[in-house]
Amino acid sequence: MKANAYIRSLFEKFISDKISESELQQLLDHFGAKENDESIMEQIRHVLESEYQPVDNNITQIGEEVKLKLDAQLRPKEKRIWLYLAAAAILLAISIAAIYVFDLGKIPQNDTIQTVQQQIQPGTDKAVLILSDGRRVSLTDSTNSLIKNSSGENIAQVIDGTLSYVSGNRNIKTDVSAYNTILVPKGGQYKVILPDGSKAWLNSGSSLRYPVSFGTQTRIMELSGEGYFDVVKNKKLPFTVKSSTLEVTALGTQFNVITYSNEPYGAATLVEGSLRVSDTKSQKTVLITPGEQAFSTAGNLKVRKVNTYELTAWKDGLFVISKAGLDEVMRQVERWYNVTIEVKLPETANTFSGEFPRNIALADFLQSLERATGIKFKIEGRRIVGR
């Protein structure tokens, strides 16, 4: 196991392009002589079995896939060519092995996803800004552009996928009752730096309505969908996020709020600081500490311990799924890829766990689900059918 752990560390260095020449040679030497492709295949299979522990039929499948590549490529005579091709074979093995980090129940495999010609790409930075005078500004293709109010004054700037408001500019005569709204469609995400310097990350299918100036008493905004907030501390100005199910108030903290209408509950998750959460129907209020989540169903507000990394990784470009039902996974996929998914199968009690980058194409994501669930997915335009 110690040897395998060391080889795995070399794998990780190789992937991140941090491996030295001597370490690369050690990695290549570990897989045997250059003439012996069968030895390489067996060593790769051995490491995968020891480190990732997939089921037996998966080991066979991995070995055969790697062997096909090796048989086709790994018979060069020159050492330099051998190094490149061996490195490619190692990378192939790692890519295949990565599938098993997404350990979705170990159900019989199905690797034949049916797709149309065009790939459905993941979401990107896109949004529409509605100004207080009703004007709409597309933020999707805006780069280093200025946003002006009705008086022609600069109130914000778009910089590399972030809408940043001008703060501390006393020359701007902004009515504290003037509100802007940012709309993030399905298949989008966006970051906003609010007038006080607080940051808000908005997930797909979300909107945030906020004052252009917070004034001197409160910082109040309205959220629909999901947002992560990093709040600038100001004891004199409580920071409040209102939604259809929850009202969340902080003085300075980091937290996530999710209030999608098609989710079974609204929830506020605290990463740092302290948070007061109220249910909008029952008016029940709780105080939560870091690592806790307040969630509301039908006016019933409860608190539970959670893994904040899993629930907030979306803002850092990751899908992190932990013991989630298939319906929950599909709802996330629908929002991020802007598709409609219909699974024509009986409900299952199986849960799924895994971690994926959010920038992969939809077909790649579905292939991993196919391997884990046995479901066959067919992509028809922006409609996905699972059987």
Coordinates of C-alpha atoms in Angstrom, one line a residue:
M1 CA 0.0 0.0 0.0
K2 CA 2.9 2.4 0.7
A3 CA 4.3 1.8 -2.7
N4 CA 1.0 2.3 -4.3
A5 CA 0.5 5.5 -2.4
Y6 CA 3.8 6.8 -3.7
I7 CA 2.9 5.9 -7.3
R8 CA -0.5 7.6 -6.8
S9 CA 1.4 10.7 -5.6
L10 CA 3.5 10.6 -8.8
F11 CA 0.2 10.3 -10.8
E12 CA -1.1 13.4 -9.1
K13 CA 2.1 15.3 -9.9
F14 CA 2.0 14.1 -13.5
I15 CA -1.6 15.3 -13.9
S16 CA -0.8 18.8 -12.4
D17 CA 2.3 19.1 -14.5
K18 CA 4.5 19.3 -11.4
I19 CA 6.5 16.0 -11.9
S20 CA 10.3 16.2 -12.3
E21 CA 12.2 14.3 -15.0
S22 CA 13.5 11.8 -12.4
E23 CA 10.0 11.3 -10.9
L24 CA 8.6 10.8 -14.4
Q25 CA 11.2 8.1 -15.1
Q26 CA 10.3 6.4 -11.8
L27 CA 6.7 6.4 -12.8
L28 CA 7.5 4.9 -16.2
D29 CA 9.9 2.4 -14.7
H30 CA 7.1 1.3 -12.4
F31 CA 5.2 0.0 -15.4
G32 CA 7.9 -2.2 -16.7
A33 CA 10.2 -2.5 -19.7
K34 CA 9.4 -0.6 -22.9
E35 CA 9.0 -3.8 -24.9
N36 CA 6.5 -5.3 -22.6
D37 CA 3.1 -3.7 -23.0
E38 CA 1.3 -6.6 -21.2
S39 CA 3.4 -5.8 -18.1
I40 CA 2.4 -2.2 -18.2
M41 CA -1.3 -3.1 -18.5
E42 CA -1.1 -5.5 -15.6
Q43 CA 0.7 -2.9 -13.4
I44 CA -1.9 -0.3 -14.2
R45 CA -4.7 -2.7 -13.3
H46 CA -2.9 -3.6 -10.1
V47 CA -2.6 0.0 -9.0
L48 CA -6.2 0.8 -9.9
E49 CA -7.4 -2.3 -8.0
S50 CA -5.4 -1.4 -4.9
E51 CA -6.2 2.3 -4.8
Y52 CA -9.7 2.7 -6.2
Q53 CA -11.2 -0.7 -5.4
P54 CA -13.8 -1.0 -8.2
V55 CA -15.7 -4.2 -8.7
D56 CA -14.1 -7.1 -10.5
N57 CA -15.9 -6.6 -13.9
N58 CA -14.7 -3.0 -13.9
I59 CA -11.1 -4.1 -13.5
T60 CA -11.4 -6.3 -16.6
Q61 CA -13.0 -3.5 -18.5
I62 CA -10.3 -1.0 -17.5
G63 CA -7.6 -3.5 -18.4
E64 CA -9.1 -4.1 -21.9
E65 CA -9.5 -0.4 -22.6
V66 CA -5.9 0.3 -21.6
K67 CA -4.6 -2.7 -23.5
L68 CA -6.3 -1.6 -26.8
K69 CA -4.5 1.7 -26.6
L70 CA -1.2 0.0 -25.7
D71 CA -1.4 -2.6 -28.5
A72 CA -2.1 0.2 -31.0
Q73 CA 0.7 2.6 -29.9
L74 CA 3.3 1.2 -27.5
R75 CA 5.8 -0.5 -29.9
P76 CA 8.3 2.3 -30.8
K77 CA 12.0 1.8 -30.9
E78 CA 13.2 5.2 -29.9
K79 CA 13.2 6.0 -26.2
R80 CA 11.8 9.5 -26.6
I81 CA 8.8 8.3 -28.4
W82 CA 8.3 5.6 -25.8
L83 CA 8.4 8.2 -23.0
Y84 CA 5.6 10.2 -24.7
L85 CA 3.4 7.2 -25.4
A86 CA 4.0 5.7 -22.0
A87 CA 3.0 9.0 -20.4
A88 CA -0.1 9.0 -22.5
A89 CA -1.0 5.5 -21.4
I90 CA -0.6 6.5 -17.8
L91 CA -2.8 9.5 -18.3
L92 CA -5.4 7.3 -20.0
A93 CA -5.3 4.9 -17.0
I94 CA -5.8 7.8 -14.6
S95 CA -8.7 9.2 -16.6
I96 CA -10.4 5.8 -16.6
A97 CA -9.7 5.4 -12.9
A98 CA -11.2 8.8 -12.1
I99 CA -14.5 7.4 -13.0
Y100 CA -14.5 5.2 -9.9
V101 CA -14.0 8.1 -7.6
F102 CA -17.6 8.7 -8.5
D103 CA -18.7 5.6 -6.7
L104 CA -22.4 5.6 -7.5
G105 CA -23.7 2.4 -6.0
K106 CA -21.6 0.0 -8.1
I107 CA -24.6 -1.1 -10.2
P108 CA -24.1 -3.0 -13.4
Q109 CA -22.5 -1.0 -16.1
N110 CA -23.9 0.5 -19.3
D111 CA -21.5 2.5 -21.4
T112 CA -23.5 3.3 -24.6
I113 CA -24.9 6.8 -24.2
Q114 CA -26.8 7.9 -27.3
T115 CA -26.2 11.5 -28.3
V116 CA -27.0 13.9 -31.1
Q117 CA -24.2 15.5 -33.2
Q118 CA -23.8 18.6 -31.1
Q119 CA -22.4 18.5 -27.6
I120 CA -24.3 20.2 -24.9
Q121 CA -21.8 22.3 -23.1
P122 CA -21.8 23.2 -19.4
G123 CA -23.0 26.5 -18.0
T124 CA -20.9 29.7 -18.3
D125 CA -20.8 33.2 -16.8
K126 CA -24.0 34.8 -18.1
A127 CA -26.6 37.2 -16.7
V128 CA -28.9 40.1 -17.4
L129 CA -28.9 43.2 -15.3
I130 CA -32.2 45.1 -14.9
L131 CA -31.5 48.7 -13.8
S132 CA -33.8 50.8 -11.6
D133 CA -35.2 52.6 -14.7
G134 CA -36.2 49.3 -16.3
R135 CA -33.3 49.2 -18.8
R136 CA -31.8 45.7 -19.4
V137 CA -28.1 45.1 -19.9
S138 CA -26.7 41.8 -21.0
L139 CA -23.7 40.9 -18.9
T140 CA -22.9 37.7 -20.9
D141 CA -20.5 39.2 -23.5
S142 CA -19.6 42.4 -21.6
T143 CA -15.9 42.8 -20.7
N144 CA -14.5 45.8 -18.9
S145 CA -17.7 47.8 -19.7
L146 CA -19.2 50.5 -17.5
I147 CA -22.8 50.5 -16.2
K148 CA -24.4 53.9 -16.0
N149 CA -27.5 55.0 -14.1
S150 CA -30.3 57.2 -15.6
S151 CA -28.3 60.3 -14.8
G152 CA -25.3 59.0 -16.9
E153 CA -23.1 58.3 -13.8
N154 CA -21.0 55.2 -13.6
I155 CA -22.4 52.9 -10.9
A156 CA -20.7 49.6 -11.8
Q157 CA -18.2 47.9 -14.0
V158 CA -18.1 44.4 -15.6
I159 CA -14.7 42.9 -15.2
D160 CA -14.0 39.3 -16.3
G161 CA -17.4 37.8 -15.5
T162 CA -17.9 39.9 -12.4
L163 CA -20.3 42.8 -11.9
S164 CA -18.6 45.2 -9.5
Y165 CA -20.3 48.3 -8.1
V166 CA -18.6 51.5 -7.4
S167 CA -18.3 52.0 -3.6
G168 CA -17.4 55.1 -1.7
N169 CA -17.9 57.4 -4.6
R170 CA -19.6 60.4 -3.0
N171 CA -20.2 62.1 -6.4
I172 CA -22.9 59.5 -7.2
K173 CA -26.3 60.8 -6.3
T174 CA -28.1 57.4 -5.8
D175 CA -31.6 57.1 -4.4
V176 CA -31.5 54.5 -1.6
S177 CA -34.8 53.2 -2.9
A178 CA -33.3 52.5 -6.4
Y179 CA -33.0 48.7 -6.9
N180 CA -31.1 46.7 -9.5
T181 CA -31.9 43.0 -10.3
I182 CA -29.5 40.5 -11.8
L183 CA -31.1 37.5 -13.5
V184 CA -29.0 34.4 -14.1
P185 CA -30.6 31.9 -16.5
K186 CA -30.4 28.2 -16.4
G187 CA -27.0 27.3 -17.8
G188 CA -25.4 30.3 -16.2
Q189 CA -23.7 31.6 -13.1
Y190 CA -22.5 35.1 -12.1
K191 CA -20.6 36.9 -9.4
V192 CA -21.6 40.4 -8.0
I193 CA -19.6 42.7 -5.8
L194 CA -22.2 44.7 -4.0
P195 CA -22.0 48.5 -3.2
D196 CA -20.6 47.8 0.3
G197 CA -17.9 45.3 -1.1
S198 CA -19.8 42.2 -0.1
K199 CA -19.7 39.4 -2.7
A200 CA -22.5 37.3 -4.0
W201 CA -22.2 34.2 -6.3
L202 CA -25.4 33.3 -8.0
N203 CA -26.1 29.8 -9.3
S204 CA -28.1 28.8 -12.4
G205 CA -31.7 29.9 -12.5
S206 CA -31.3 32.5 -9.8
S207 CA -32.0 36.2 -9.3
L208 CA -30.9 38.8 -6.8
R209 CA -32.7 42.2 -6.2
Y210 CA -30.6 44.7 -4.2
P211 CA -30.3 48.5 -3.6
V212 CA -27.8 50.4 -5.6
S213 CA -26.9 52.1 -2.3
F214 CA -27.4 50.4 1.0
G215 CA -27.9 53.7 2.9
T216 CA -27.1 54.0 6.6
Q217 CA -29.5 51.5 8.3
T218 CA -29.8 48.1 6.6
R219 CA -28.6 46.0 3.8
I220 CA -31.6 44.2 2.4
M221 CA -31.9 42.1 -0.8
E222 CA -34.2 39.5 -2.3
L223 CA -33.0 36.1 -3.6
S224 CA -34.6 33.5 -5.8
G225 CA -32.7 30.3 -6.5
E226 CA -29.3 29.9 -4.9
G227 CA -26.6 32.3 -3.8
Y228 CA -23.4 32.2 -1.8
F229 CA -22.6 35.4 0.2
D230 CA -19.3 36.7 1.6
V231 CA -20.4 39.7 3.7
V232 CA -18.4 42.7 4.7
K233 CA -18.6 43.1 8.5
N234 CA -20.6 46.1 9.7
K235 CA -22.3 45.9 13.1
K236 CA -24.4 49.0 12.3
L237 CA -25.7 47.6 9.0
P238 CA -27.2 44.1 9.3
F239 CA -27.1 42.2 6.0
T240 CA -30.4 40.5 5.2
V241 CA -31.3 38.1 2.4
K242 CA -35.0 37.5 1.9
S243 CA -36.5 34.7 -0.1
S244 CA -39.9 33.0 -0.5
T245 CA -39.2 30.6 2.4
L246 CA -36.4 32.1 4.5
E247 CA -35.1 35.4 5.8
V248 CA -31.4 35.3 6.7
T249 CA -29.6 38.1 8.6
A250 CA -25.9 38.5 9.3
L251 CA -23.5 41.2 10.4
G252 CA -20.5 39.7 8.7
T253 CA -20.2 36.1 7.6
Q254 CA -20.1 33.6 4.7
F255 CA -23.2 31.6 4.0
N256 CA -25.2 29.9 1.2
V257 CA -28.9 30.2 0.6
I258 CA -30.9 27.8 -1.7
T259 CA -34.6 28.5 -2.4
Y260 CA -35.4 26.9 -5.7
S261 CA -39.1 26.4 -6.2
N262 CA -38.6 22.8 -7.3
E263 CA -36.5 21.8 -4.3
P264 CA -38.2 20.1 -1.3
Y265 CA -37.0 22.8 1.1
G266 CA -35.3 26.2 1.5
A267 CA -32.0 26.1 3.3
A268 CA -29.3 28.4 4.7
T269 CA -25.8 27.0 5.3
L270 CA -23.3 28.8 7.4
V271 CA -19.6 28.6 6.6
E272 CA -18.2 31.4 8.8
G273 CA -19.5 33.8 11.4
S274 CA -23.1 33.6 12.8
L275 CA -26.4 33.7 11.1
R276 CA -30.0 34.4 12.2
V277 CA -32.6 32.5 10.0
S278 CA -36.3 33.0 10.1
D279 CA -39.1 31.0 8.3
T280 CA -41.3 33.4 6.4
K281 CA -44.5 31.5 7.1
S282 CA -44.2 30.4 10.7
Q283 CA -41.9 33.3 11.7
K284 CA -39.9 30.8 13.8
T285 CA -36.2 32.0 14.2
V286 CA -33.0 30.1 14.9
L287 CA -29.4 31.1 15.3
I288 CA -26.9 28.8 13.6
T289 CA -23.1 28.4 13.9
P290 CA -20.5 27.4 11.3
G291 CA -21.1 23.9 9.9
E292 CA -24.9 24.1 10.5
Q293 CA -27.8 24.4 8.1
A294 CA -31.2 25.8 8.9
F295 CA -33.8 24.3 6.5
S296 CA -37.6 24.8 6.2
T297 CA -40.3 22.5 5.0
A298 CA -43.9 23.7 5.1
G299 CA -43.1 26.3 7.7
N300 CA -41.2 23.9 9.9
L301 CA -37.7 25.3 10.6
K302 CA -35.0 22.8 11.7
V303 CA -31.2 22.8 12.2
R304 CA -28.7 20.1 11.3
K305 CA -25.0 19.6 11.0
V306 CA -23.7 19.5 7.4
N307 CA -20.5 19.4 5.3
T308 CA -20.3 23.0 4.1
Y309 CA -17.7 22.1 1.4
E310 CA -20.2 19.8 -0.3
L311 CA -22.9 22.4 -0.3
T312 CA -20.9 25.4 -1.5
A313 CA -18.4 23.8 -3.9
W314 CA -20.6 24.9 -6.8
K315 CA -19.2 28.5 -6.6
D316 CA -15.7 27.1 -7.0
G317 CA -16.6 25.1 -10.2
L318 CA -17.4 21.7 -8.7
F319 CA -20.4 19.3 -8.5
V320 CA -20.0 17.6 -5.1
I321 CA -22.8 15.0 -4.6
S322 CA -23.1 13.2 -1.3
K323 CA -25.6 10.4 -0.8
A324 CA -28.1 12.2 -3.0
G325 CA -31.1 10.6 -4.7
L326 CA -31.3 10.4 -8.5
D327 CA -34.0 13.1 -8.6
E328 CA -31.8 15.6 -6.7
V329 CA -28.8 14.9 -9.0
M330 CA -31.0 15.4 -12.1
R331 CA -32.3 18.7 -10.9
Q332 CA -28.8 20.0 -10.6
V333 CA -28.0 18.8 -14.0
E334 CA -31.1 20.4 -15.5
R335 CA -30.3 23.8 -14.1
W336 CA -26.6 23.8 -15.0
Y337 CA -26.8 22.5 -18.5
N338 CA -30.2 24.1 -19.2
V339 CA -31.9 20.9 -20.3
T340 CA -35.0 18.9 -19.4
I341 CA -34.5 15.4 -18.1
E342 CA -37.0 12.6 -18.0
V343 CA -36.1 9.3 -16.3
K344 CA -38.6 6.6 -17.3
L345 CA -37.8 4.2 -14.5
P346 CA -39.3 3.2 -11.2
E347 CA -38.1 5.2 -8.2
T348 CA -35.0 3.8 -6.5
A349 CA -33.7 4.1 -3.0
N350 CA -30.1 4.1 -4.3
T351 CA -28.0 7.2 -3.4
F352 CA -25.1 8.7 -5.2
S353 CA -21.8 10.3 -4.2
G354 CA -19.0 11.9 -6.2
E355 CA -17.2 15.0 -7.3
F356 CA -17.0 16.4 -10.8
P357 CA -15.8 19.7 -12.4
R358 CA -18.7 21.7 -13.6
N359 CA -17.0 22.6 -16.9
I360 CA -17.3 19.1 -18.4
A361 CA -19.7 18.5 -21.3
L362 CA -23.1 17.0 -20.5
A363 CA -22.3 13.7 -22.4
D364 CA -19.3 13.1 -20.2
F365 CA -21.3 13.6 -17.1
L366 CA -24.0 11.3 -18.2
Q367 CA -21.5 8.6 -19.2
S368 CA -20.4 8.4 -15.6
L369 CA -24.0 8.1 -14.5
E370 CA -24.5 5.4 -17.0
R371 CA -21.6 3.4 -15.6
A372 CA -22.9 3.8 -12.1
T373 CA -26.6 3.3 -12.5
G374 CA -27.2 1.1 -15.5
I375 CA -29.5 3.8 -16.9
K376 CA -29.2 4.5 -20.7
F377 CA -29.4 8.2 -21.5
K378 CA -30.4 9.6 -24.9
I379 CA -29.9 13.2 -25.8
E380 CA -32.5 14.7 -28.0
G381 CA -31.8 18.4 -28.5
R382 CA -32.1 19.8 -25.0
R383 CA -34.2 17.0 -23.8
I384 CA -32.6 14.0 -22.0
V385 CA -34.4 10.7 -21.7
G386 CA -33.2 8.0 -19.3
R387 CA -34.4 4.4 -19.5

